[in-house]
PDB file of C-alpha atoms in Angstrom:
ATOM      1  CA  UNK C   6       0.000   0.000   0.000  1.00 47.00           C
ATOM      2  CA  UNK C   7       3.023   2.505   0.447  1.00 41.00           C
ATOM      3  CA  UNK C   8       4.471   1.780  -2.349  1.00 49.00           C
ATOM      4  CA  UNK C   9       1.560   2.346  -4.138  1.00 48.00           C
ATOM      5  CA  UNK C  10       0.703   5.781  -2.115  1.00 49.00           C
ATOM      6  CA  UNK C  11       4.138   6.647  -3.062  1.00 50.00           C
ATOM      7  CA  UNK C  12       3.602   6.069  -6.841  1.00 45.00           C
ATOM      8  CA  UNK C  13       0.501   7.810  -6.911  1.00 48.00           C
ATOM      9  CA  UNK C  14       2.206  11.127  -4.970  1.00 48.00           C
ATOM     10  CA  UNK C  15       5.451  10.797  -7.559  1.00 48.00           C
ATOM     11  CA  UNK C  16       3.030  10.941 -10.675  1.00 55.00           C
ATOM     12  CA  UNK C  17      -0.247  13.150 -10.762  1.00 60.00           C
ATOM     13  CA  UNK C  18      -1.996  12.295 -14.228  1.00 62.00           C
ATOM     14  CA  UNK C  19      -4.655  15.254 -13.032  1.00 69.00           C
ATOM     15  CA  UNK C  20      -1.913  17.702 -13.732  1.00 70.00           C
ATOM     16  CA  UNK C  21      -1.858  16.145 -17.942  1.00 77.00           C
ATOM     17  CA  UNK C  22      -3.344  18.745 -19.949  1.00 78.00           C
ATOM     18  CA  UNK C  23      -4.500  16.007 -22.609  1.00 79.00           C
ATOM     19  CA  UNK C  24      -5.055  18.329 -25.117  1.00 86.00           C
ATOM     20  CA  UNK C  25      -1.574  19.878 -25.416  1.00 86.00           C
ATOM     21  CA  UNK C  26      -0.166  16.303 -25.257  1.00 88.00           C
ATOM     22  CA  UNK C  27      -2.200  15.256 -28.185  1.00 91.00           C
ATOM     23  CA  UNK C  28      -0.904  18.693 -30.075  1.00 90.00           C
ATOM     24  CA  UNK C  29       2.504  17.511 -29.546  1.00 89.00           C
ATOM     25  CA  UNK C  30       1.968  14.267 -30.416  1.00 91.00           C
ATOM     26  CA  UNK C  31       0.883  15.584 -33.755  1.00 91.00           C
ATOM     27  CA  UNK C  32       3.169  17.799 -34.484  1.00 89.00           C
ATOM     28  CA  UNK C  33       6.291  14.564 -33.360  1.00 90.00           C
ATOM     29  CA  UNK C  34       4.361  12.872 -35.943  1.00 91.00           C
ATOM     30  CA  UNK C  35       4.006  15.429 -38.317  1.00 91.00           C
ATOM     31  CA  UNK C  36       7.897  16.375 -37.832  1.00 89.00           C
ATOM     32  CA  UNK C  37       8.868  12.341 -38.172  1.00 91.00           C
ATOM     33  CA  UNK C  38       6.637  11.593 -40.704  1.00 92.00           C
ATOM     34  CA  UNK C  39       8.216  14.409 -43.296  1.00 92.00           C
ATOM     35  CA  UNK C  40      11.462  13.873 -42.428  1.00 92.00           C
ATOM     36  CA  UNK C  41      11.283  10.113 -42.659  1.00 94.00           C
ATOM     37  CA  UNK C  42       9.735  10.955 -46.269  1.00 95.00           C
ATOM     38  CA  UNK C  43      12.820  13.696 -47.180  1.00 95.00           C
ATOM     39  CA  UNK C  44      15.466  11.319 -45.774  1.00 95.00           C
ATOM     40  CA  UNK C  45      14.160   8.154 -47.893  1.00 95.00           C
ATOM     41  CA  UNK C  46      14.379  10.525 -50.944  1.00 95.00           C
ATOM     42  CA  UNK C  47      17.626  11.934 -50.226  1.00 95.00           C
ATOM     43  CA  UNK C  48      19.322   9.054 -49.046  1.00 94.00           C
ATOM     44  CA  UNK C  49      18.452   7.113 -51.671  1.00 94.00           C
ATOM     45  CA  UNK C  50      19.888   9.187 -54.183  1.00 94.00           C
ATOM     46  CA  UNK C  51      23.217   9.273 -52.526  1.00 94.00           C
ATOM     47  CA  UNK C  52      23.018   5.719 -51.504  1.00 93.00           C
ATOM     48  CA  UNK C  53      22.356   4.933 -55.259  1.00 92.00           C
ATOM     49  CA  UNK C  54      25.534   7.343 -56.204  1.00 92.00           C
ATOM     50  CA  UNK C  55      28.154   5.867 -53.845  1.00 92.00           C
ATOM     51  CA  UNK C  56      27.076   2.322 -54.724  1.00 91.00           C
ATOM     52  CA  UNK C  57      27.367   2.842 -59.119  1.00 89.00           C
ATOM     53  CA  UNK C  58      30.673   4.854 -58.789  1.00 89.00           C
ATOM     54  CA  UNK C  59      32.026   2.649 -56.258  1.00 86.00           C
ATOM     55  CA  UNK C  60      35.200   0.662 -57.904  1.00 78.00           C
ATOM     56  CA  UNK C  61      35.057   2.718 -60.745  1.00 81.00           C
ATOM     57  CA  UNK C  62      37.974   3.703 -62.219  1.00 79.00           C
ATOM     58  CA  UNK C  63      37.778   6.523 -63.931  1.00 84.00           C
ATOM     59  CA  UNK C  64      38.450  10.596 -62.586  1.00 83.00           C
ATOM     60  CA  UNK C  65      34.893  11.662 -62.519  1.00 86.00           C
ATOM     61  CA  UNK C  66      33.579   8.476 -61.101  1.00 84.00           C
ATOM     62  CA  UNK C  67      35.971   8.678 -58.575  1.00 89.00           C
ATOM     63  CA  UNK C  68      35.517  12.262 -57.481  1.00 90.00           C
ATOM     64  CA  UNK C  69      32.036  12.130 -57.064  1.00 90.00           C
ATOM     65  CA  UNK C  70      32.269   8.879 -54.998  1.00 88.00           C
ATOM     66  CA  UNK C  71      34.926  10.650 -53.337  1.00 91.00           C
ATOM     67  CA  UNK C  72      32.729  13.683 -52.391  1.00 92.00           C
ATOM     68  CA  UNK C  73      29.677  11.716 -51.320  1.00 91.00           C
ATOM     69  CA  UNK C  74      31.118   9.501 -49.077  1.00 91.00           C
ATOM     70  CA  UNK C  75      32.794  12.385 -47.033  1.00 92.00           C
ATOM     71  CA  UNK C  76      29.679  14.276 -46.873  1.00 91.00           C
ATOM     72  CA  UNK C  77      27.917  11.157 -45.661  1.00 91.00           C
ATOM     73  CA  UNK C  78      30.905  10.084 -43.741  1.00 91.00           C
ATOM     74  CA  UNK C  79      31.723  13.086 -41.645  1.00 90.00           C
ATOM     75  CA  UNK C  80      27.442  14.395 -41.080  1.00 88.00           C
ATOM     76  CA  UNK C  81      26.416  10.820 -40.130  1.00 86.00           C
ATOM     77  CA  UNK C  82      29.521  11.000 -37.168  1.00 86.00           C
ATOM     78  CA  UNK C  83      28.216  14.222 -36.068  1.00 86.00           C
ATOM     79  CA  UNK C  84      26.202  14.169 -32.561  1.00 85.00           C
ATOM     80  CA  UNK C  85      22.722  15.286 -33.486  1.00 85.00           C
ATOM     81  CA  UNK C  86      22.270  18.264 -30.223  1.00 82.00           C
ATOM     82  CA  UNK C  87      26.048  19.499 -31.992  1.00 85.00           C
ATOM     83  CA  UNK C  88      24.420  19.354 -35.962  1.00 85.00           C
ATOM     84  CA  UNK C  89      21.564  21.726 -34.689  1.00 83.00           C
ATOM     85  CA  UNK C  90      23.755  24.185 -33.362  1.00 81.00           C
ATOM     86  CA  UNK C  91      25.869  24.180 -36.263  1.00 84.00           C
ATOM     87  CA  UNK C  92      22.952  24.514 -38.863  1.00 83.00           C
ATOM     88  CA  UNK C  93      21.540  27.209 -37.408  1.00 79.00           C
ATOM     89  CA  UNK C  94      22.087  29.966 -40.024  1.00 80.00           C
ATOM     90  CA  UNK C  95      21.151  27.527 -42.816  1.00 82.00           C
ATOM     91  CA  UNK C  96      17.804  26.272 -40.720  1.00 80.00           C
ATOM     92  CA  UNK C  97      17.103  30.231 -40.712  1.00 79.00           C
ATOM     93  CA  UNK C  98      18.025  31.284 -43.912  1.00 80.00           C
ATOM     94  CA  UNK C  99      15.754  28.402 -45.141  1.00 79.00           C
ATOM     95  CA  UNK C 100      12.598  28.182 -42.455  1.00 77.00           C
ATOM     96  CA  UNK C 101      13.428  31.894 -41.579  1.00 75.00           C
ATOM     97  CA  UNK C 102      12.639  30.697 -38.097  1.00 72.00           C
ATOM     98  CA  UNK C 103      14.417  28.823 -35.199  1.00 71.00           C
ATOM     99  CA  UNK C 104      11.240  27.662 -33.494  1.00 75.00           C
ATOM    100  CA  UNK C 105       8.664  24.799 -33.891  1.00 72.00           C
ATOM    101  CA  UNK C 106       8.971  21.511 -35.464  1.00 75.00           C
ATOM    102  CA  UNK C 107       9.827  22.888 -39.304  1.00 78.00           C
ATOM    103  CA  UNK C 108      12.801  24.693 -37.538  1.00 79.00           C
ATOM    104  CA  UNK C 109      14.085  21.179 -36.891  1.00 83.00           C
ATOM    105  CA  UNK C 110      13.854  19.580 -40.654  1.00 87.00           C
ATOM    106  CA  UNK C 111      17.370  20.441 -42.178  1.00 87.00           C
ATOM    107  CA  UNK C 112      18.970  19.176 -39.148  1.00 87.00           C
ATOM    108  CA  UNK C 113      17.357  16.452 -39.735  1.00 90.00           C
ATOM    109  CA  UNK C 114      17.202  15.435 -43.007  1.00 91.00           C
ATOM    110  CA  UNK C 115      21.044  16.122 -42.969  1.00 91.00           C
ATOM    111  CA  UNK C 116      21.914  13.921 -39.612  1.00 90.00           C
ATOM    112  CA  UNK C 117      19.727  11.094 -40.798  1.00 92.00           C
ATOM    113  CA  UNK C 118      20.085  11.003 -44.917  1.00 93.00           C
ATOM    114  CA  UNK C 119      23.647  10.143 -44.809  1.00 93.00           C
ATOM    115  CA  UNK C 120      22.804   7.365 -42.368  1.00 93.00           C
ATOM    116  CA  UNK C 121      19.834   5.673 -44.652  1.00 95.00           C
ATOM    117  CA  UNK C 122      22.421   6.675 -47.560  1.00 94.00           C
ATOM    118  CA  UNK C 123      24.774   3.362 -46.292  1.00 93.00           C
ATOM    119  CA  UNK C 124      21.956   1.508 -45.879  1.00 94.00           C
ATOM    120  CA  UNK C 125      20.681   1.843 -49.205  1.00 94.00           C
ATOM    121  CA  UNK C 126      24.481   1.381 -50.293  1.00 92.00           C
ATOM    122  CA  UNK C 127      24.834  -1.807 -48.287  1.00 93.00           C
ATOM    123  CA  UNK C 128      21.719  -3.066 -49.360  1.00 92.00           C
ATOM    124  CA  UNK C 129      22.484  -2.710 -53.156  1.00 91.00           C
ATOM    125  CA  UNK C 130      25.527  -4.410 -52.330  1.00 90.00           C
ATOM    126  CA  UNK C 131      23.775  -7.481 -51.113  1.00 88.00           C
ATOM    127  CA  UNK C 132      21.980  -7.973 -54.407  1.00 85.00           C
ATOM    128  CA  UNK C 133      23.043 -10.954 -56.529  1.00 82.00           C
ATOM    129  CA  UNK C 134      25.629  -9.659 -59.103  1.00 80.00           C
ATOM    130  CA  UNK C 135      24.838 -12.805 -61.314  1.00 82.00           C
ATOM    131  CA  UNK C 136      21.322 -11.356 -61.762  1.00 81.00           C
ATOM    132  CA  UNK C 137      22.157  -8.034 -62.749  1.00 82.00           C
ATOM    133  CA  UNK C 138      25.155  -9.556 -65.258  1.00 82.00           C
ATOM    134  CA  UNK C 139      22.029 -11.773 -66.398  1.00 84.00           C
ATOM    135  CA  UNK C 140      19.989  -8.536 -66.902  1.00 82.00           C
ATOM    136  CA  UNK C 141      23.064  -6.271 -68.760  1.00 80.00           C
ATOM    137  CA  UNK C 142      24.316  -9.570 -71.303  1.00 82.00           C
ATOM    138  CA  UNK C 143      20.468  -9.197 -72.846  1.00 79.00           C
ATOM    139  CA  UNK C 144      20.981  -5.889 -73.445  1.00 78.00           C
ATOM    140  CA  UNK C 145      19.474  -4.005 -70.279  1.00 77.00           C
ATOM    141  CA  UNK C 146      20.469  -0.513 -69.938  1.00 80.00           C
ATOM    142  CA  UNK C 147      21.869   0.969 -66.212  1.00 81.00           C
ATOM    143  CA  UNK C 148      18.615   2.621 -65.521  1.00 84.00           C
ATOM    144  CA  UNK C 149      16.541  -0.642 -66.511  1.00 84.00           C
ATOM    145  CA  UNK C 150      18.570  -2.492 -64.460  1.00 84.00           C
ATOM    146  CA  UNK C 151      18.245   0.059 -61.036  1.00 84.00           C
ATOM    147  CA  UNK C 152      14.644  -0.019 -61.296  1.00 86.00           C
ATOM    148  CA  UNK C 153      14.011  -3.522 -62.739  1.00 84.00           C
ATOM    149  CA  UNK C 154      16.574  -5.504 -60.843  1.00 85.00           C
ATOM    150  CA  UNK C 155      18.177  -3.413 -58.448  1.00 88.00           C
ATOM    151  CA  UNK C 156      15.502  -1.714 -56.996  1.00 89.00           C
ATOM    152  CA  UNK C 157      13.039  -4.869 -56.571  1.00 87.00           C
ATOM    153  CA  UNK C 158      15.882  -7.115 -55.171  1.00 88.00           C
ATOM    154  CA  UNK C 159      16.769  -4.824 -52.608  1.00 90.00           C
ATOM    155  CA  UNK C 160      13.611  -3.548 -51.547  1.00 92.00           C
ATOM    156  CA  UNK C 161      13.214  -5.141 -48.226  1.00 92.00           C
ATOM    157  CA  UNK C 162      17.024  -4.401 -47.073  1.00 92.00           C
ATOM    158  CA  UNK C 163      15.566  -0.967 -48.361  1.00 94.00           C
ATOM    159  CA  UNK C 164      12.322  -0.610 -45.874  1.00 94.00           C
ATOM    160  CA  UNK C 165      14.162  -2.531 -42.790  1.00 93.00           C
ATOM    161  CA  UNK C 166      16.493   0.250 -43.391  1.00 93.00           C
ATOM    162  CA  UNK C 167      14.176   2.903 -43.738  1.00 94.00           C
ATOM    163  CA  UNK C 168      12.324   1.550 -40.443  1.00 94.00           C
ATOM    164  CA  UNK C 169      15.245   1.317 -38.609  1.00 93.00           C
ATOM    165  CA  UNK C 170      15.668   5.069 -40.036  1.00 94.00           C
ATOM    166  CA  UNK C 171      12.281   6.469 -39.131  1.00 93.00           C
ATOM    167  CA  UNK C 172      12.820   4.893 -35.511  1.00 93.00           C
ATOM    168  CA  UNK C 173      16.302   7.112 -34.884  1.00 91.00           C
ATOM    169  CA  UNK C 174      14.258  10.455 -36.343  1.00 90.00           C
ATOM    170  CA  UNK C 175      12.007   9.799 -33.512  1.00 89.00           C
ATOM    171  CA  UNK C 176      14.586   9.946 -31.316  1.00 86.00           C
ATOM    172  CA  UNK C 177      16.041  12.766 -32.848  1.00 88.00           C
ATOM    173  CA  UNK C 178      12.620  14.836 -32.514  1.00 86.00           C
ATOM    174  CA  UNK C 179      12.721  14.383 -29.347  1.00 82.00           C
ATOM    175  CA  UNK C 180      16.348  16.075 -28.176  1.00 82.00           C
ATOM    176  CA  UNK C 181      15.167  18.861 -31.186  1.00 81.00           C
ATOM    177  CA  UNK C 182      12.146  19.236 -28.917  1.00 74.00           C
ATOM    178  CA  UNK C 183      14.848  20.891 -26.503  1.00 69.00           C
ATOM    179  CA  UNK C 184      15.875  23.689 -28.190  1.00 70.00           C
ATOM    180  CA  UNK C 185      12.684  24.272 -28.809  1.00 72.00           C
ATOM    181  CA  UNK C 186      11.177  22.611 -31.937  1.00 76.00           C
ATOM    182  CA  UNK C 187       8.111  21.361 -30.402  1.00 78.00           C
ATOM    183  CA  UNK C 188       6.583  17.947 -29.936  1.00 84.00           C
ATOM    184  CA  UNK C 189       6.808  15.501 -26.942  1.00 87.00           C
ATOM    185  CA  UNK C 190      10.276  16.309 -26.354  1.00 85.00           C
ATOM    186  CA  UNK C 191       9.848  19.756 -25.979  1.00 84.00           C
ATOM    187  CA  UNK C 192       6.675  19.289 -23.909  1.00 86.00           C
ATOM    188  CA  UNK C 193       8.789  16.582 -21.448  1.00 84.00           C
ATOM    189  CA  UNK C 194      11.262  18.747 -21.258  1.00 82.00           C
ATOM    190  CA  UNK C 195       9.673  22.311 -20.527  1.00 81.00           C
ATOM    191  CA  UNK C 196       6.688  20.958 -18.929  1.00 82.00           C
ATOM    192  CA  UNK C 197       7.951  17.817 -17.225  1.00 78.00           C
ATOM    193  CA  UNK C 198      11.485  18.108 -16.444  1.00 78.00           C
ATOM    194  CA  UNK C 199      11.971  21.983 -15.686  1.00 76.00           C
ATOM    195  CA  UNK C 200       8.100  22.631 -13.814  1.00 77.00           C
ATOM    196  CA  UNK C 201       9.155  18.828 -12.096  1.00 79.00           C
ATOM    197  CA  UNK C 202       5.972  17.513 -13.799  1.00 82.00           C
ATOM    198  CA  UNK C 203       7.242  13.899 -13.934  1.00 82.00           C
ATOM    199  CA  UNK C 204       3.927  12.303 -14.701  1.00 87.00           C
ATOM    200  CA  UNK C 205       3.899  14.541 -18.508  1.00 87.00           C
ATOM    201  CA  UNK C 206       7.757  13.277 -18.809  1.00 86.00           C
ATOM    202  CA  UNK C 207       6.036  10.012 -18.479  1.00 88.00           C
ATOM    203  CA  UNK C 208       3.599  10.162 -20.655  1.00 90.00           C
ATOM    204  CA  UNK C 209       5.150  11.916 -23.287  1.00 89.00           C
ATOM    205  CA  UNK C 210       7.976   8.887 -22.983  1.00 89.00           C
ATOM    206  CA  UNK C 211       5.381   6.338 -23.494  1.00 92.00           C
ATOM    207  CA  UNK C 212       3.504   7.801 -26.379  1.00 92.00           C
ATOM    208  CA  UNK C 213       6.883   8.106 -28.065  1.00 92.00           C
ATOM    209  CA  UNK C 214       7.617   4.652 -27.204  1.00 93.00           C
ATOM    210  CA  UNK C 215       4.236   3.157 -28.931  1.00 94.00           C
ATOM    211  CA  UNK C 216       4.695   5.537 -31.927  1.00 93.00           C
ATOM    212  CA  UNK C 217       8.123   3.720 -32.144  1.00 93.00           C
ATOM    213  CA  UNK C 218       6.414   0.101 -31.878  1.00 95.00           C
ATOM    214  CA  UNK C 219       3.939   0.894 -34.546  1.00 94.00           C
ATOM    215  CA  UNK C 220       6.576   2.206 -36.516  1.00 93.00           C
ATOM    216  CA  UNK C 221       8.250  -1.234 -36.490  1.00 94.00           C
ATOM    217  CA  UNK C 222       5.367  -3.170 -36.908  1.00 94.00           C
ATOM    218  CA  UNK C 223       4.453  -1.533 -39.822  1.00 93.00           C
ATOM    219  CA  UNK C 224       7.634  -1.971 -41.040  1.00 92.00           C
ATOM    220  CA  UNK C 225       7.788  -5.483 -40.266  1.00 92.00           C
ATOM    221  CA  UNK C 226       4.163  -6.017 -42.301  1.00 93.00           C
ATOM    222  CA  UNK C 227       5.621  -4.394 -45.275  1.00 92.00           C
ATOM    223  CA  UNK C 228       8.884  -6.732 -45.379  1.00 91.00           C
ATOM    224  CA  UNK C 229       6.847  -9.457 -45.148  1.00 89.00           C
ATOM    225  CA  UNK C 230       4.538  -8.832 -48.060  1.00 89.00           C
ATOM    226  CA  UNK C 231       7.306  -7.700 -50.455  1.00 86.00           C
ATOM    227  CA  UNK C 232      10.021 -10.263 -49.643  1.00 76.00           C
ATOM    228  CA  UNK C 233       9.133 -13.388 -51.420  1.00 66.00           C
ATOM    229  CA  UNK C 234      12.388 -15.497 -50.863  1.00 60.00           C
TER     230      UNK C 234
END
């Protein structure tokens, strides 16, 4: 019975305003949702770049690959609380604002693209090279063979990837939440941890936590109806 007394003094779920916590769910979902959509885009692309020039042997090929993988190599190693700071003149040149959950996209889409971008890279890598020597010695060109071999063999590398992706950008949203881009982790923050409202830090925890396990869920549905080995 203390125990239980002493649980029930520690969190208060009178003091939840429920709808604030439901506006800040929205706008984590909102903020993960478009950036999860962004990063698939633009990690593709570069995953896509570093995997056809990689080996190649000639100067362009090379420099390109060269470029890419240092842009992917250095932003992916950056700590994401550090990346927001340093992006702050290009997040308000290009949002022309600092707060609320846009302010946090370019942050990001840049700490979480080069990330997918190896993923997509590794995944590409993992697709059998007799199939796509099959596919070029009848006469396939490169861009029939990304979209009709490539693309289709690797596609549920691709989505585990992007999953495991879209789970990290959660995370993400909610240290941007900090500085003041909104969502749950700005609400468990300002109106958990610093009013020592531990019941909101709480709840805002395990919303986040069941947005995360429907996240992988879904992704786990989706693997299983497009992978057919």
């Amino acid at each position: 019975m203390a125990n239980i007394n002493g649980f029930q003094s520690y969190f208060q779920f009178k003091q939840i305003d429920w709808p604030t916590m439901w506006e800040a769910t929205g706008e984590t979902v909102w903020l993960t949702a478009v950036s999860v959509l962004l990063v698939a885009i633009l990690g593709f692309l570069l995953g896509l770049v570093l995997y056809q020039t990689n080996g190649k042997m000639d100067f362009m090929s090379r420099l390109l690959n060269g470029i890419v993988a240092l842009f992917v190599n250095v932003f992916r190693s950056v700590p994401f609380i550090i990346l927001i700071v340093l992006l702050i003149p290009m997040t308000k040149e290009l949002m022309g604002t600092m707060i609320g959950p846009k302010a946090a996209i370019p942050a990001l889409i840049v700490s979480a693209a080069p990330f997918y971008a190896r993923l997509v890279e590794l995944a590409f890598r993992e697709v059998d090279s007799g199939v796509i020597e099959a596919t070029r010695a009848l006469g396939a060109s490169k861009w029939q063979i990304i979209w009709q071999v490539l693309l289709p063999e690797s596609m549920p590398a691709l989505v585990s990837g992007l999953t495991v992706t879209a789970i990290s950008l959660l995370g993400y949203t909610a240290m941007a939440g900090v500085i003041g881009a909104g969502g749950l982790g700005n609400l468990a923050y300002t109106e958990g941890f610093q009013a020592n409202q531990n019941t909101i830090t709480l709840v805002a925890t395990i919303i986040i936590l069941i947005i995360v396990f429907i996240c992988q869920k879904a992704g786990d549905i989706i693997i299983a109806k497009i992978d057919h080995r």
